[in-house]
Amino acid sequence: MGEERLRYEQALQRGHAALWQKQWAAAIAAYREALTVAPEEPEALIGLGLACMEAGRYEEALEAFRQLERLRPEDPAPVWRLAEVHQRAGRAAEAAAHYHRAGRMFADRGDLRRAIQAWAQAVRLDPGRIETLEALAWAYRQLDQQEAAIRVDLALARAWIQQGDLQRALEAVDAALALDPDHPQALQARDWLRAQLARRTGTGPLPRPTSMAESAEAEQARAEALWMLAPEEAEAPADPIRRALSQALRELADLVFSEEPGSFSESEWFRIHSLLGRAVDAHAQGQLREALAFYEQVRAAGLEHPALPFAIGAALAELRRCEEAASYLRRATDFPTYAFAGLLLLARCEERQGAAASAALRYLEALESLDQELAREESREVLRERYRFLRSWLPRHPERQAALLEGARQILESPTWEDRILWIRQALDQWTAGTPFRLTLADALLSPQGERVLLDLGQTYTWAQLGLFYSALEEALRILAGAPFAPLTHLILGQLLVWSRHIPAAANKFRILGAYFLHLEDPYMALAAFEQVTRLAPMDLATLERLLQLAQTLGDAPRALQAFCGLVDAHMQMADLEQAERIGREGLAWASRHGLPGSTLSPLLRRLVEIAVQRLDWNGAIEHLERLRALAPEDLEARWGLVEAYLRANRKDAAVQELQQLVERARAVGRLAEAARNLEELILLFPEEPALRQQAAQLYLELEQPEAAVAHLERMGEQYLQAGRFSEAQAVYRSLMRLNPAQAERYRALLSSGG
């Protein structure tokens, strides 16, 4: 490393250290020193901008991020930082403009989730930004988030009203109604706008009588107040519970017009029709007690339908008659159409009754159903095992119950729950790719503000993808400061350390995380953390032993065998073959006691073979190779090793027999050419063994390579002559005369001399 580069790296490290310790002035000085050496290094510019922003030196922060933007014109991150600085400085309009531009850049990259985050922030700062609202409405439509798009359309209509353009406002509302013609807020907005436009053009209704004027104004104000609410504050009619209830009422209403009485008489069916129609009508109008009375009569008349228990349970839950609601909702969860919403309503009821543990378990069940739907087939059993554990673990941890209740309620009962769940699943998969961690949706929400943490860490992931690991680590540490006891954040910090090749620090982070999971009484996550340590530090004997003990306790056979193999490898690396062999045999015995299938023993047996070979213990190698052959007869590589071991142990008959079987197997699976190559390697090791050359000659003849066959036969003849084995030599030369007539005279001479 050059002197200038070394000076830059040292200054950069001082800047990072000061920034992490919130020593803003020292960080600024160090980063400026680094920039005197390398004025266009992004790492130093990012650090300088962050330090200046935290110190309140906003103009300097803006200059740093502007310079970064010039260096990375296609990167939205500097534009986002400029928006943050303007926001900190109280310049809402400038901040909104930069958030809008960052959103456009994210959208150009195809990252609509981040684009929406930027545009939503711009609208929060400047609610009347029409171009941003239009972009938001477009993005939500691209992601098929209809309810969110409708809310933005209504916000856009409000912005046009503020500018006095009622016609454009009406167009925005019509766009919302194109997505959902029955949306109540959009319908109210359309009616209000049409009335305003009619008054302006003189085509509106006649003025109301004076006595009604006050009540009419109050009614209009109420209607206006409802649809003019901000998008995040208005009532959400499309959450999963309301959606399921709407479907239940539609199904029951359709049943009213059904002409198939089934087992009912005509008079009974007519009465059920009448009662059901009145029940649905009362329920739709919010007259819940009247609806329940009619529903009860329908049930008494003998009607059974999946929508009925859900509708009754929903009405009882709305009236807070939770104990009665629970029995109906449990019945509703037996039907796939209403299972998810039924679980959410059950959770809500149990929470209202103060049964937080039961409510958390309901949400857990709902999350598991989503995880199973999103997971690949090979991951589903792992997820089931994790949820089985969480069901027994969660009741012992009230603080985690509270986090799960809050997170699950906010997400699963929101109109955009499907998109939010999918995004969380994708984020978890991104962060844990290539690691032993298999996180569930529940794991993300068991940490306080789990969704928020994942969203904030999106910028961290962006920095890491760009290779700006110091900036990514800084961002993660800032987030960690706000959630110091969130295991998810520590896990992601460990992964960032891996990506930035800080392997000792990463291993230590996962060691600490494993211990923390044990403190939380979560051995499965501890197991994953310790396994990650062993991947990063294969010679860490203490962690390997801890992993082995934990896996044996949990009955996790694959990880236990993996730990046995890791310990064997570590001791082999230290040339402690005796200890390596002892652990390997102990692993085999443990596997046998627990009835594990033989195929799982292959990795340990291979290591024991290697140990025996290193110790020149050929009988020991044969013992393990014969066991491998019994477990996996199709493993030809191990069987070639067995032939060599037999020859090394001077067990030639066994070697020849195994070789013949190997060639037969290779012929059956079309691998004769590979067998010939392996045989050549054995001949190099045992050049004086005629049985090998004889088998090679037969193979080459079968492969239609007579020259190679002749070469081996000639060498065999020479060896027999030199050994005084004249009869065998004569047999070989007779074969050669048939194969190579051109050399017949030479072979006759050799036969004569041999005679």
XYZ file of C-alpha atoms in Angstrom, residues 149-556:
408
model
C -53.581 4.057 -4.934
C -57.156 5.177 -4.149
C -56.008 7.061 -1.062
C -53.358 8.879 -3.075
C -55.944 9.685 -5.775
C -58.083 11.301 -3.075
C -55.079 13.223 -1.765
C -54.407 14.366 -5.345
C -58.011 15.528 -5.602
C -57.534 17.589 -2.414
C -54.401 19.154 -3.887
C -56.268 20.160 -7.065
C -59.092 21.629 -4.946
C -56.543 23.744 -3.081
C -55.414 25.069 -6.472
C -59.020 25.759 -7.429
C -59.197 23.179 -10.238
C -62.305 21.153 -9.406
C -62.415 19.456 -12.810
C -58.926 17.971 -12.359
C -59.932 16.966 -8.819
C -62.953 15.123 -10.219
C -60.689 13.326 -12.715
C -58.509 12.121 -9.832
C -61.581 10.824 -7.997
C -62.829 9.096 -11.165
C -59.436 7.351 -11.391
C -59.973 6.067 -7.841
C -63.468 4.819 -8.692
C -62.098 3.004 -11.742
C -60.215 0.811 -9.244
C -63.138 0.378 -6.833
C -66.554 1.658 -7.986
C -67.993 1.146 -4.493
C -65.279 2.895 -2.489
C -67.215 4.969 0.070
C -64.766 7.882 0.422
C -64.337 8.167 -3.350
C -68.113 8.132 -3.874
C -68.535 10.897 -1.281
C -65.751 12.880 -2.940
C -67.394 12.531 -6.375
C -70.776 13.650 -5.065
C -69.269 16.644 -3.268
C -67.259 17.730 -6.321
C -70.215 17.336 -8.670
C -72.300 19.495 -6.356
C -69.584 22.170 -6.226
C -69.191 22.172 -10.016
C -72.980 22.365 -10.465
C -73.190 25.407 -8.165
C -70.386 27.104 -10.108
C -72.120 26.573 -13.456
C -75.584 27.434 -12.153
C -76.946 23.969 -12.870
C -77.131 22.795 -9.270
C -80.273 22.029 -7.231
C -82.554 24.772 -5.912
C -81.475 26.259 -2.546
C -82.792 24.333 0.459
C -85.405 25.963 2.686
C -83.874 28.252 5.295
C -84.948 25.956 8.113
C -82.824 23.193 6.599
C -79.784 25.309 5.729
C -77.904 24.729 8.986
C -78.386 20.946 8.977
C -77.485 20.790 5.266
C -74.215 22.612 5.905
C -73.432 20.302 8.811
C -74.162 17.256 6.646
C -71.921 18.569 3.858
C -69.150 19.313 6.358
C -69.340 15.773 7.729
C -69.168 14.278 4.239
C -66.306 16.540 3.264
C -64.421 15.806 6.494
C -64.601 12.051 5.880
C -63.184 11.946 2.386
C -60.789 14.854 2.936
C -58.851 12.950 5.624
C -55.203 12.289 4.896
C -54.604 8.858 3.289
C -53.047 7.313 6.369
C -55.838 8.588 8.645
C -58.961 7.635 6.707
C -60.856 4.473 7.516
C -59.512 1.462 5.646
C -62.404 -0.584 4.268
C -60.180 -3.077 2.481
C -58.336 -4.681 5.389
C -58.529 -8.510 5.469
C -61.308 -8.610 8.075
C -63.532 -6.170 6.207
C -62.732 -7.873 2.930
C -63.746 -11.262 4.344
C -66.898 -9.794 5.858
C -67.873 -8.231 2.519
C -67.384 -11.608 0.848
C -69.418 -13.386 3.546
C -72.314 -10.941 3.127
C -72.151 -11.309 -0.670
C -72.232 -15.106 -0.393
C -75.161 -15.002 2.005
C -76.958 -12.486 -0.216
C -76.418 -14.761 -3.222
C -77.892 -17.596 -1.185
C -81.091 -15.576 -0.769
C -81.635 -15.810 -4.518
C -80.728 -19.477 -4.773
C -83.546 -21.662 -6.077
C -82.138 -24.960 -4.767
C -83.729 -25.762 -1.401
C -81.704 -28.923 -0.932
C -83.148 -30.908 1.994
C -85.503 -28.069 3.026
C -89.170 -27.952 2.116
C -90.361 -25.079 -0.053
C -91.945 -23.271 2.906
C -88.823 -23.732 5.073
C -86.622 -22.477 2.258
C -88.848 -19.433 1.731
C -88.659 -18.597 5.452
C -84.835 -19.011 5.479
C -84.613 -16.734 2.424
C -86.634 -14.075 4.162
C -84.679 -14.231 7.421
C -81.308 -14.326 5.661
C -82.148 -11.347 3.462
C -83.167 -9.298 6.505
C -80.033 -10.402 8.385
C -77.682 -9.373 5.561
C -79.486 -6.067 5.071
C -79.307 -5.245 8.798
C -75.626 -6.260 8.994
C -74.709 -4.136 5.953
C -76.395 -1.114 7.572
C -74.549 -1.635 10.853
C -77.639 -2.785 12.760
C -75.705 -5.602 14.384
C -78.123 -6.651 17.131
C -80.990 -6.936 14.654
C -78.729 -8.876 12.271
C -77.729 -11.298 15.036
C -81.366 -11.952 15.919
C -82.107 -12.892 12.301
C -78.902 -14.949 12.009
C -79.924 -16.933 15.083
C -83.284 -17.770 13.527
C -81.519 -18.820 10.299
C -79.269 -21.148 12.302
C -82.228 -22.518 14.234
C -83.902 -23.284 10.894
C -80.949 -25.561 10.107
C -78.984 -23.619 7.476
C -75.262 -24.456 7.351
C -72.913 -22.339 5.241
C -69.205 -21.368 5.696
C -70.033 -17.650 5.522
C -72.584 -17.866 8.340
C -70.305 -18.486 11.371
C -67.878 -15.817 10.165
C -70.631 -13.215 9.716
C -72.048 -14.003 13.163
C -68.598 -14.000 14.775
C -67.706 -10.692 13.123
C -70.927 -9.068 14.351
C -70.411 -10.357 17.908
C -66.787 -9.193 17.880
C -67.872 -5.725 16.743
C -70.277 -5.623 19.689
C -67.370 -6.761 21.940
C -69.213 -9.926 22.908
C -65.931 -11.738 22.553
C -66.678 -15.001 24.378
C -69.695 -15.640 22.148
C -67.777 -14.541 19.042
C -64.914 -16.946 19.719
C -66.948 -20.127 19.225
C -68.230 -18.943 15.843
C -64.851 -17.657 14.700
C -63.152 -20.945 15.600
C -65.696 -22.674 13.386
C -65.018 -20.152 10.595
C -61.270 -20.928 10.653
C -62.103 -24.447 9.435
C -62.942 -22.936 6.032
C -60.012 -21.668 3.900
C -61.935 -18.601 2.694
C -62.415 -17.309 6.233
C -59.518 -18.910 8.115
C -57.132 -15.943 7.912
C -59.662 -13.240 8.808
C -61.145 -15.522 11.473
C -57.745 -15.848 13.158
C -57.274 -12.067 13.114
C -60.690 -11.485 14.666
C -60.013 -14.150 17.285
C -56.732 -12.434 18.131
C -58.501 -9.085 18.423
C -61.153 -10.577 20.723
C -58.616 -12.311 22.953
C -56.553 -9.150 23.187
C -59.629 -7.190 24.270
C -60.218 -9.784 26.993
C -56.670 -9.319 28.266
C -55.488 -12.716 26.983
C -52.339 -11.382 25.324
C -50.641 -14.783 25.159
C -53.588 -16.369 23.338
C -53.880 -13.404 20.981
C -50.177 -13.637 20.143
C -50.595 -17.339 19.343
C -53.463 -16.508 16.960
C -51.287 -14.009 15.124
C -48.519 -16.610 15.082
C -50.900 -19.072 13.429
C -51.883 -16.454 10.838
C -48.225 -15.684 10.084
C -47.438 -19.376 9.700
C -50.183 -19.776 7.111
C -48.667 -16.889 5.121
C -45.128 -18.249 5.454
C -46.208 -21.671 4.217
C -47.926 -20.078 1.242
C -44.842 -18.030 0.294
C -42.193 -20.682 1.014
C -40.644 -23.091 -1.453
C -41.526 -26.751 -0.937
C -38.087 -27.648 0.457
C -38.328 -24.923 3.143
C -41.783 -25.703 4.485
C -40.811 -28.388 6.991
C -38.092 -26.134 8.454
C -40.670 -23.361 8.867
C -43.156 -25.739 10.490
C -40.494 -26.805 12.984
C -39.678 -23.174 13.790
C -43.325 -22.272 14.361
C -43.794 -25.362 16.557
C -40.974 -24.090 18.725
C -42.305 -20.498 18.800
C -45.715 -21.714 19.979
C -44.113 -23.218 23.068
C -41.601 -20.378 23.515
C -43.794 -17.312 23.140
C -45.989 -17.750 26.268
C -42.828 -17.556 28.453
C -41.764 -14.182 27.016
C -44.387 -11.436 27.587
C -42.162 -8.691 26.146
C -41.920 -10.576 22.860
C -45.670 -11.184 22.899
C -46.176 -7.419 23.083
C -43.861 -6.826 20.124
C -45.594 -9.507 18.054
C -49.055 -8.190 18.928
C -48.158 -4.652 17.916
C -46.340 -5.591 14.721
C -48.820 -8.216 13.550
C -51.825 -6.020 14.290
C -50.400 -3.080 12.354
C -49.521 -5.194 9.335
C -52.095 -7.982 9.113
C -55.094 -5.709 9.668
C -53.988 -3.061 7.158
C -55.218 -2.676 3.561
C -51.688 -3.169 2.191
C -50.905 -6.227 4.315
C -50.201 -8.504 1.340
C -47.551 -6.253 -0.122
C -46.000 -5.553 3.282
C -45.779 -9.261 4.137
C -44.240 -10.095 0.761
C -41.673 -7.334 1.193
C -40.718 -8.527 4.706
C -40.328 -12.088 3.395
C -38.091 -10.904 0.556
C -36.001 -8.714 2.877
C -35.451 -11.612 5.293
C -34.406 -13.869 2.430
C -31.980 -11.234 1.125
C -30.244 -10.765 4.458
C -30.013 -14.467 5.338
C -29.049 -15.848 1.907
C -26.099 -18.195 2.297
C -26.428 -18.383 6.096
C -27.829 -21.117 8.379
C -30.585 -18.749 9.556
C -34.080 -19.571 8.350
C -36.171 -16.686 9.668
C -39.951 -16.705 9.721
C -42.250 -13.724 9.367
C -42.853 -14.066 13.092
C -39.122 -13.690 13.806
C -39.172 -10.339 12.009
C -42.055 -9.101 14.165
C -40.839 -10.481 17.494
C -38.371 -7.594 17.630
C -39.868 -4.214 18.518
C -40.692 -2.315 15.311
C -39.359 -5.219 13.231
C -40.877 -3.992 9.962
C -39.561 -0.488 10.565
C -36.063 -1.823 11.257
C -36.085 -3.848 8.026
C -37.270 -0.834 6.056
C -34.579 1.391 7.567
C -31.986 -1.255 6.764
C -32.929 -1.008 3.097
C -30.436 1.859 2.716
C -27.832 -0.288 4.446
C -28.415 -3.047 1.910
C -28.056 -0.521 -0.913
C -24.688 0.694 0.432
C -23.507 -2.916 0.762
C -24.586 -3.779 -2.794
C -22.553 -0.810 -4.030
C -19.526 -2.060 -2.113
C -19.609 0.881 0.335
C -19.298 -1.342 3.376
C -18.113 1.284 5.850
C -21.157 3.393 5.048
C -23.385 0.335 5.331
C -21.899 -0.489 8.731
C -22.354 3.109 9.898
C -25.983 3.044 8.822
C -26.566 -0.287 10.586
C -24.928 0.985 13.760
C -27.142 4.063 13.747
C -30.198 1.833 13.460
C -28.830 -0.482 16.139
C -28.523 2.473 18.519
C -32.300 2.885 18.308
C -33.000 -0.835 18.749
C -30.090 -2.230 20.796
C -31.914 -5.386 21.890
C -33.317 -6.376 18.490
C -31.602 -9.653 17.492
C -32.547 -9.045 13.873
C -30.370 -5.926 13.716
C -27.387 -7.721 15.282
C -27.792 -10.581 12.805
C -27.757 -8.148 9.885
C -24.741 -6.325 11.323
C -22.927 -9.667 11.477
C -23.816 -10.342 7.854
C -22.495 -6.915 6.843
C -19.218 -7.728 8.575
C -19.039 -10.944 6.557
C -19.697 -9.118 3.288
C -17.040 -6.516 4.103
C -14.574 -9.355 4.898
C -14.204 -8.462 8.584
C -14.294 -12.188 9.316
C -12.908 -12.251 12.924
C -15.302 -9.444 13.920
C -18.201 -11.212 12.181
C -17.421 -14.513 13.930
C -17.312 -12.732 17.276
C -20.627 -10.988 16.550
C -22.294 -14.342 15.835
C -20.730 -15.896 18.967
C -22.284 -13.123 21.062
C -25.551 -13.456 19.178
C -25.619 -17.206 19.858
C -25.108 -16.577 23.575
C -27.863 -13.938 23.489
C -30.280 -16.370 21.848
C -29.492 -18.897 24.573
C -30.280 -16.175 27.122
C -33.610 -15.715 25.336
C -34.156 -19.499 25.623
C -34.155 -19.816 21.829
C -31.764 -22.719 21.174
C -32.690 -23.082 17.492
C -31.539 -19.574 16.644
C -28.486 -20.063 18.888
C -27.694 -23.187 16.888
C -27.810 -21.214 13.636
C -25.579 -18.501 15.114
C -22.959 -21.025 16.285
C -23.092 -22.790 12.921
C -22.362 -19.458 11.233
C -19.348 -19.031 13.549
C -17.997 -22.436 12.505
C -18.355 -21.482 8.853
C -16.343 -18.326 9.444
C -13.844 -19.841 11.898
C -13.572 -23.595 11.166
C -10.825 -24.062 13.790
C -12.902 -22.654 16.659
C -13.000 -25.833 18.753
C -14.975 -24.265 21.603
C -17.816 -23.219 19.295
C -17.754 -26.553 17.472
C -18.144 -28.380 20.783
C -20.911 -25.985 21.811
C -22.657 -26.543 18.487
C -22.367 -30.314 18.908
C -23.750 -30.282 22.437
C -26.663 -28.037 21.474
C -27.508 -30.066 18.359
C -27.458 -33.315 20.359
C -29.706 -31.784 23.023
C -32.203 -30.647 20.383
C -31.972 -33.911 18.439
C -30.850 -32.025 15.332
